[in-house]
Short mmCIF file of C-alpha atoms in Angstrom, two decimals:
data_model
loop_
_atom_site.label_atom_id
_atom_site.label_comp_id
_atom_site.label_asym_id
_atom_site.label_seq_id
_atom_site.Cartn_x
_atom_site.Cartn_y
_atom_site.Cartn_z
CA UNK A 32 83.77 98.20 94.04
CA UNK A 33 86.45 96.17 92.86
CA UNK A 34 89.80 98.11 94.09
CA UNK A 35 92.27 96.60 92.40
CA UNK A 36 90.03 97.46 89.03
CA UNK A 37 90.14 101.25 90.33
CA UNK A 38 93.57 101.62 91.10
CA UNK A 39 94.51 100.57 87.20
CA UNK A 40 94.98 104.28 86.45
CA UNK A 41 98.75 103.84 87.76
CA UNK A 42 99.27 102.19 84.84
CA UNK A 43 99.06 105.34 82.85
CA UNK A 44 99.10 107.94 85.30
CA UNK A 45 101.04 110.96 84.02
CA UNK A 46 103.31 113.24 86.51
CA UNK A 47 104.75 116.41 85.19
CA UNK A 48 107.45 114.85 83.00
CA UNK A 49 107.45 111.25 84.24
CA UNK A 50 105.11 108.27 85.26
CA UNK A 51 104.70 107.14 88.66
CA UNK A 52 103.50 103.74 89.80
CA UNK A 53 104.85 101.93 87.03
CA UNK A 54 105.39 98.44 88.84
CA UNK A 55 103.14 95.98 87.79
CA UNK A 56 101.69 95.54 91.42
CA UNK A 57 98.96 98.56 92.09
CA UNK A 58 100.36 100.77 94.68
CA UNK A 59 98.36 102.51 97.43
CA UNK A 60 101.05 104.21 99.20
CA UNK A 61 104.86 104.46 98.58
CA UNK A 62 107.61 106.50 100.42
CA UNK A 63 111.31 107.09 98.86
CA UNK A 64 114.20 108.68 99.99
CA UNK A 65 117.12 109.51 97.62
CA UNK A 66 120.90 111.24 98.61
CA UNK A 67 122.56 113.25 95.39
CA UNK A 68 126.10 114.22 96.01
CA UNK A 69 126.43 117.19 94.11
CA UNK A 70 130.18 118.33 93.40
CA UNK A 71 132.31 119.91 90.31
CA UNK A 72 135.48 122.18 90.18
CA UNK A 73 134.01 125.16 92.43
CA UNK A 74 131.34 122.92 94.99
CA UNK A 75 131.14 120.21 97.04
CA UNK A 76 127.40 119.85 98.47
CA UNK A 77 124.47 117.47 98.69
CA UNK A 78 121.03 117.07 98.59
CA UNK A 79 118.57 114.61 100.39
CA UNK A 80 115.09 113.91 98.75
CA UNK A 81 111.71 112.73 100.08
CA UNK A 82 109.15 111.91 97.92
CA UNK A 83 105.79 110.05 99.04
CA UNK A 84 102.33 109.83 97.92
CA UNK A 85 98.84 108.47 98.55
CA UNK A 86 96.58 106.94 95.81
CA UNK A 87 92.60 106.75 96.19
CA UNK A 88 89.95 106.00 93.11
CA UNK A 89 86.91 108.30 93.30
CA UNK A 90 84.75 106.87 91.40
CA UNK A 91 84.36 103.84 89.00
CA UNK A 92 81.66 101.76 86.76
CA UNK A 93 82.21 99.36 83.90
CA UNK A 94 83.09 102.03 81.56
CA UNK A 95 84.57 104.95 83.35
CA UNK A 96 87.08 105.72 86.42
CA UNK A 97 87.91 109.02 88.34
CA UNK A 98 90.73 108.97 90.61
CA UNK A 99 93.51 110.66 92.70
CA UNK A 100 96.71 110.97 93.51
CA UNK A 101 98.32 113.08 96.28
CA UNK A 102 101.62 113.78 96.69
CA UNK A 103 104.59 115.48 98.94
CA UNK A 104 107.96 116.13 98.38
CA UNK A 105 111.13 117.63 99.76
CA UNK A 106 114.47 118.56 98.60
CA UNK A 107 116.82 118.99 101.32
CA UNK A 108 119.93 121.19 99.63
CA UNK A 109 123.91 121.87 101.87
CA UNK A 110 126.91 123.58 100.55
CA UNK A 111 125.84 124.69 97.48
CA UNK A 112 126.96 128.19 97.34
CA UNK A 113 124.72 131.52 98.14
CA UNK A 114 122.26 130.84 95.21
CA UNK A 115 121.14 127.39 96.01
CA UNK A 116 121.50 126.82 100.08
CA UNK A 117 118.01 126.44 100.99
CA UNK A 118 115.10 123.38 100.94
CA UNK A 119 112.32 123.37 98.54
CA UNK A 120 109.02 121.22 99.05
CA UNK A 121 106.24 120.38 96.39
CA UNK A 122 102.54 119.16 97.61
CA UNK A 123 100.44 118.66 94.57
CA UNK A 124 96.95 116.40 93.98
CA UNK A 125 96.66 114.82 90.22
CA UNK A 126 92.83 113.77 88.71
CA UNK A 127 92.97 111.31 86.32
CA UNK A 128 89.55 110.62 84.12
CA UNK A 129 89.64 107.26 82.24
CA UNK A 130 86.69 106.62 79.48
CA UNK A 131 87.03 102.75 78.57
CA UNK A 132 85.78 102.81 74.70
CA UNK A 133 85.93 98.94 74.66
CA UNK A 134 88.00 96.07 75.59
CA UNK A 135 91.06 97.08 74.03
CA UNK A 136 91.10 100.65 73.88
CA UNK A 137 90.71 103.65 76.39
CA UNK A 138 91.47 107.44 76.80
CA UNK A 139 92.57 109.37 79.50
CA UNK A 140 92.65 113.09 80.73
CA UNK A 141 95.06 114.11 83.42
CA UNK A 142 95.07 117.15 85.48
CA UNK A 143 97.84 118.09 87.75
CA UNK A 144 97.91 121.10 90.49
CA UNK A 145 100.17 121.99 93.48
CA UNK A 146 102.12 124.46 95.69
CA UNK A 147 106.03 124.63 94.55
CA UNK A 148 107.97 126.59 96.79
CA UNK A 149 110.32 126.80 99.96
CA UNK A 150 106.90 127.22 102.06
CA UNK A 151 108.51 130.17 103.75
CA UNK A 152 105.23 132.58 102.95
CA UNK A 153 103.26 130.53 100.90
CA UNK A 154 100.89 132.50 98.19
CA UNK A 155 98.93 131.77 95.19
CA UNK A 156 101.88 132.60 93.23
CA UNK A 157 103.17 129.39 94.10
CA UNK A 158 100.93 127.33 92.14
CA UNK A 159 101.89 125.18 88.92
CA UNK A 160 99.84 123.50 87.03
CA UNK A 161 100.03 120.78 84.09
CA UNK A 162 97.06 118.93 81.59
CA UNK A 163 97.65 115.89 79.35
CA UNK A 164 95.85 113.15 77.86
CA UNK A 165 96.22 109.84 76.55
CA UNK A 166 95.03 107.11 74.06
CA UNK A 167 95.97 103.34 75.05
CA UNK A 168 95.55 100.11 72.83
CA UNK A 169 96.06 96.65 74.25
CA UNK A 170 97.17 94.37 71.18
CA UNK A 171 97.16 91.39 73.59
CA UNK A 172 98.10 90.16 76.83
CA UNK A 173 101.75 90.70 76.13
CA UNK A 174 101.80 93.65 74.20
CA UNK A 175 100.15 97.40 74.67
CA UNK A 176 100.98 100.69 73.16
CA UNK A 177 99.96 103.90 73.24
CA UNK A 178 100.33 107.52 73.22
CA UNK A 179 99.71 110.96 74.49
CA UNK A 180 101.37 114.23 75.57
CA UNK A 181 101.41 116.24 78.72
CA UNK A 182 101.58 120.39 79.31
CA UNK A 183 103.52 121.49 82.38
CA UNK A 184 103.29 125.27 83.27
CA UNK A 185 106.76 125.79 84.86
CA UNK A 186 107.51 128.92 86.47
CA UNK A 187 110.19 129.23 84.28
CA UNK A 188 109.27 128.12 80.87
CA UNK A 189 106.29 126.04 78.82
CA UNK A 190 107.08 122.67 78.93
CA UNK A 191 105.80 119.90 76.45
CA UNK A 192 106.25 116.13 76.91
CA UNK A 193 105.10 113.90 73.65
CA UNK A 194 104.58 110.40 75.11
CA UNK A 195 104.62 106.51 73.97
CA UNK A 196 103.41 104.29 76.27
CA UNK A 197 104.52 100.59 75.49
CA UNK A 198 104.52 97.17 77.25
CA UNK A 199 105.81 94.19 76.31
CA UNK A 200 106.34 90.94 77.71
CA UNK A 201 108.66 89.51 75.17
CA UNK A 202 109.48 86.29 77.63
CA UNK A 203 107.99 85.04 80.99
CA UNK A 204 110.85 86.81 82.81
CA UNK A 205 111.51 89.89 80.94
CA UNK A 206 109.36 92.74 80.63
CA UNK A 207 109.70 96.32 78.78
CA UNK A 208 107.20 98.77 80.14
CA UNK A 209 106.70 102.39 80.40
CA UNK A 210 106.78 105.94 78.80
CA UNK A 211 109.00 106.70 76.33
CA UNK A 212 111.71 108.77 76.26
CA UNK A 213 110.51 109.75 79.90
CA UNK A 214 110.57 106.77 81.82
CA UNK A 215 110.96 102.99 80.43
CA UNK A 216 112.03 100.13 82.63
CA UNK A 217 113.39 96.50 81.86
CA UNK A 218 112.73 94.16 84.70
CA UNK A 219 113.56 90.80 84.91
CA UNK A 220 111.70 88.30 87.52
CA UNK A 221 113.98 85.98 89.75
CA UNK A 222 110.28 84.66 91.46
CA UNK A 223 106.98 86.33 92.52
CA UNK A 224 108.77 87.98 95.15
CA UNK A 225 112.48 89.14 94.22
CA UNK A 226 113.10 91.35 90.52
CA UNK A 227 115.90 93.40 89.09
CA UNK A 228 115.03 96.32 86.90
CA UNK A 229 117.12 98.85 84.89
CA UNK A 230 115.43 102.13 83.97
CA UNK A 231 115.61 105.88 82.81
CA UNK A 232 114.17 108.66 84.48
CA UNK A 233 114.04 112.48 83.36
CA UNK A 234 112.26 115.36 84.98
CA UNK A 235 112.08 118.81 85.39
CA UNK A 236 110.67 120.74 88.61
CA UNK A 237 110.89 124.60 89.44
CA UNK A 238 109.87 126.33 92.82
CA UNK A 239 109.18 129.76 93.82
CA UNK A 240 111.01 130.96 96.42
CA UNK A 241 110.31 133.27 99.50
CA UNK A 242 109.15 136.87 98.71
CA UNK A 243 110.54 138.23 101.90
CA UNK A 244 114.10 136.72 101.48
CA UNK A 245 114.65 136.11 97.98
CA UNK A 246 111.75 138.51 96.22
CA UNK A 247 110.03 135.65 94.72
CA UNK A 248 113.46 134.67 92.81
CA UNK A 249 112.87 130.67 91.07
CA UNK A 250 114.58 127.59 91.55
CA UNK A 251 114.73 125.10 88.73
CA UNK A 252 115.92 121.49 88.72
CA UNK A 253 116.13 119.35 85.63
CA UNK A 254 117.90 115.78 86.11
CA UNK A 255 118.71 112.61 83.62
CA UNK A 256 119.29 109.38 85.62
CA UNK A 257 119.83 105.44 85.17
CA UNK A 258 118.74 103.21 88.08
CA UNK A 259 119.60 99.67 88.71
CA UNK A 260 117.10 98.18 91.52
CA UNK A 261 116.45 95.24 93.54
CA UNK A 262 112.90 94.89 94.62
CA UNK A 263 111.92 92.84 97.33
CA UNK A 264 107.96 91.41 98.00
CA UNK A 265 107.22 90.90 101.51
CA UNK A 266 104.18 88.80 103.03
CA UNK A 267 102.55 89.74 99.19
CA UNK A 268 101.92 93.45 100.22
CA UNK A 269 105.33 95.09 101.36
CA UNK A 270 107.62 95.99 98.64
CA UNK A 271 111.19 97.45 99.18
CA UNK A 272 113.37 98.73 96.78
CA UNK A 273 116.89 99.35 96.41
CA UNK A 274 118.74 101.29 93.57
CA UNK A 275 121.78 102.51 92.56
CA UNK A 276 122.41 104.89 89.67
CA UNK A 277 124.16 107.38 87.69
CA UNK A 278 122.99 111.03 86.85
CA UNK A 279 124.01 111.49 83.15
CA UNK A 280 122.59 115.77 83.67
CA UNK A 281 121.78 117.69 86.46
CA UNK A 282 120.85 121.34 85.83
CA UNK A 283 119.98 123.82 88.87
CA UNK A 284 119.35 127.19 87.66
CA UNK A 285 118.63 130.18 89.90
CA UNK A 286 116.14 133.16 88.13
CA UNK A 287 114.90 136.65 88.95
CA UNK A 288 111.00 136.41 89.31
CA UNK A 289 109.80 136.26 85.60
CA UNK A 290 107.09 134.58 83.19
CA UNK A 291 107.24 131.44 82.04
CA UNK A 292 108.52 132.57 78.34
CA UNK A 293 111.22 129.95 78.05
CA UNK A 294 110.31 126.43 75.86
CA UNK A 295 111.36 123.14 76.91
CA UNK A 296 111.08 119.72 74.88
CA UNK A 297 110.88 117.00 77.42
CA UNK A 298 113.81 118.11 79.98
CA UNK A 299 115.60 120.35 77.69
CA UNK A 300 115.68 123.88 76.47
CA UNK A 301 114.14 124.65 73.50
CA UNK A 302 114.39 128.54 73.81
CA UNK A 303 115.94 130.22 76.49
CA UNK A 304 114.11 133.80 76.55
CA UNK A 305 115.19 134.65 79.70
CA UNK A 306 119.00 133.88 81.26
CA UNK A 307 119.76 132.37 84.87
CA UNK A 308 121.62 134.34 87.51
CA UNK A 309 123.47 131.50 88.51
CA UNK A 310 123.23 127.84 87.55
CA UNK A 311 124.82 124.61 88.18
CA UNK A 312 125.99 121.53 86.18
CA UNK A 313 126.84 118.18 87.61
CA UNK A 314 127.19 114.36 86.87
CA UNK A 315 126.99 111.78 89.83
CA UNK A 316 126.32 108.97 91.49
CA UNK A 317 122.57 108.38 93.40
CA UNK A 318 121.37 106.08 95.48
CA UNK A 319 117.61 105.44 96.65
CA UNK A 320 115.75 103.41 98.96
CA UNK A 321 111.73 102.86 98.57
CA UNK A 322 108.92 101.43 100.54
CA UNK A 323 105.33 100.75 99.04
CA UNK A 324 102.60 98.92 100.06
CA UNK A 325 100.94 97.09 96.77
CA UNK A 326 97.97 95.01 95.98
#
């Protein structure tokens, strides 16, 4: 089994409203930490965010790939008032089935499910899921396109994300790559071991809080931000990334326990049949550090 070929699913893996593992290297393990200063006229708080994932192929032959991604995330919030002063976590699995139609075309089906809560009293109510599909066309070694969708069952809403995939090496040192409009990325290669990139990222996550303390209320976090990053590759497999950026939009909402009857397109509300009990809207600077083990 060719492990590098097995891990090619990272190039099209779609998670909730974003694509992970967009680097040209194939990532086996990733750990990142980011810090957000959350401040407006009424609050002066912060959040520390930790995320880690492992990728593993389950089955591979000449035409079919089955792969899995295991992920853990934690968001540690402080000084944000009565409705937002808690920590939330996620642990989930994503499965990808990819069918190679011919040398240029492939189709993929993605299913994701996991627990999203404060982990105080875990139950089946804490489970969220998503499903999507993707069709990819390789036009040449320098140019590939594709399209698809992802449906995410948030606790607060039905989230629909149409996707357009693009990979374009328009210069030996420049590459435009990613899924539009969720996560486009422009990269400049100084050397094989040193790269600079700029990217846009947007996502929505919702978490069910403790039944005992919060009566199954829901915390929703949506964010749209840009990052400028320097990537340093050490001994071919250890990649360190240092990023600075700006969050153009961050919404934090607190809902009482409810059915998901709102609708979202990308990260934006299309309908709000249920209004939040409390919310925070901010714009802020953010920083991130990341370690990845790559092939």
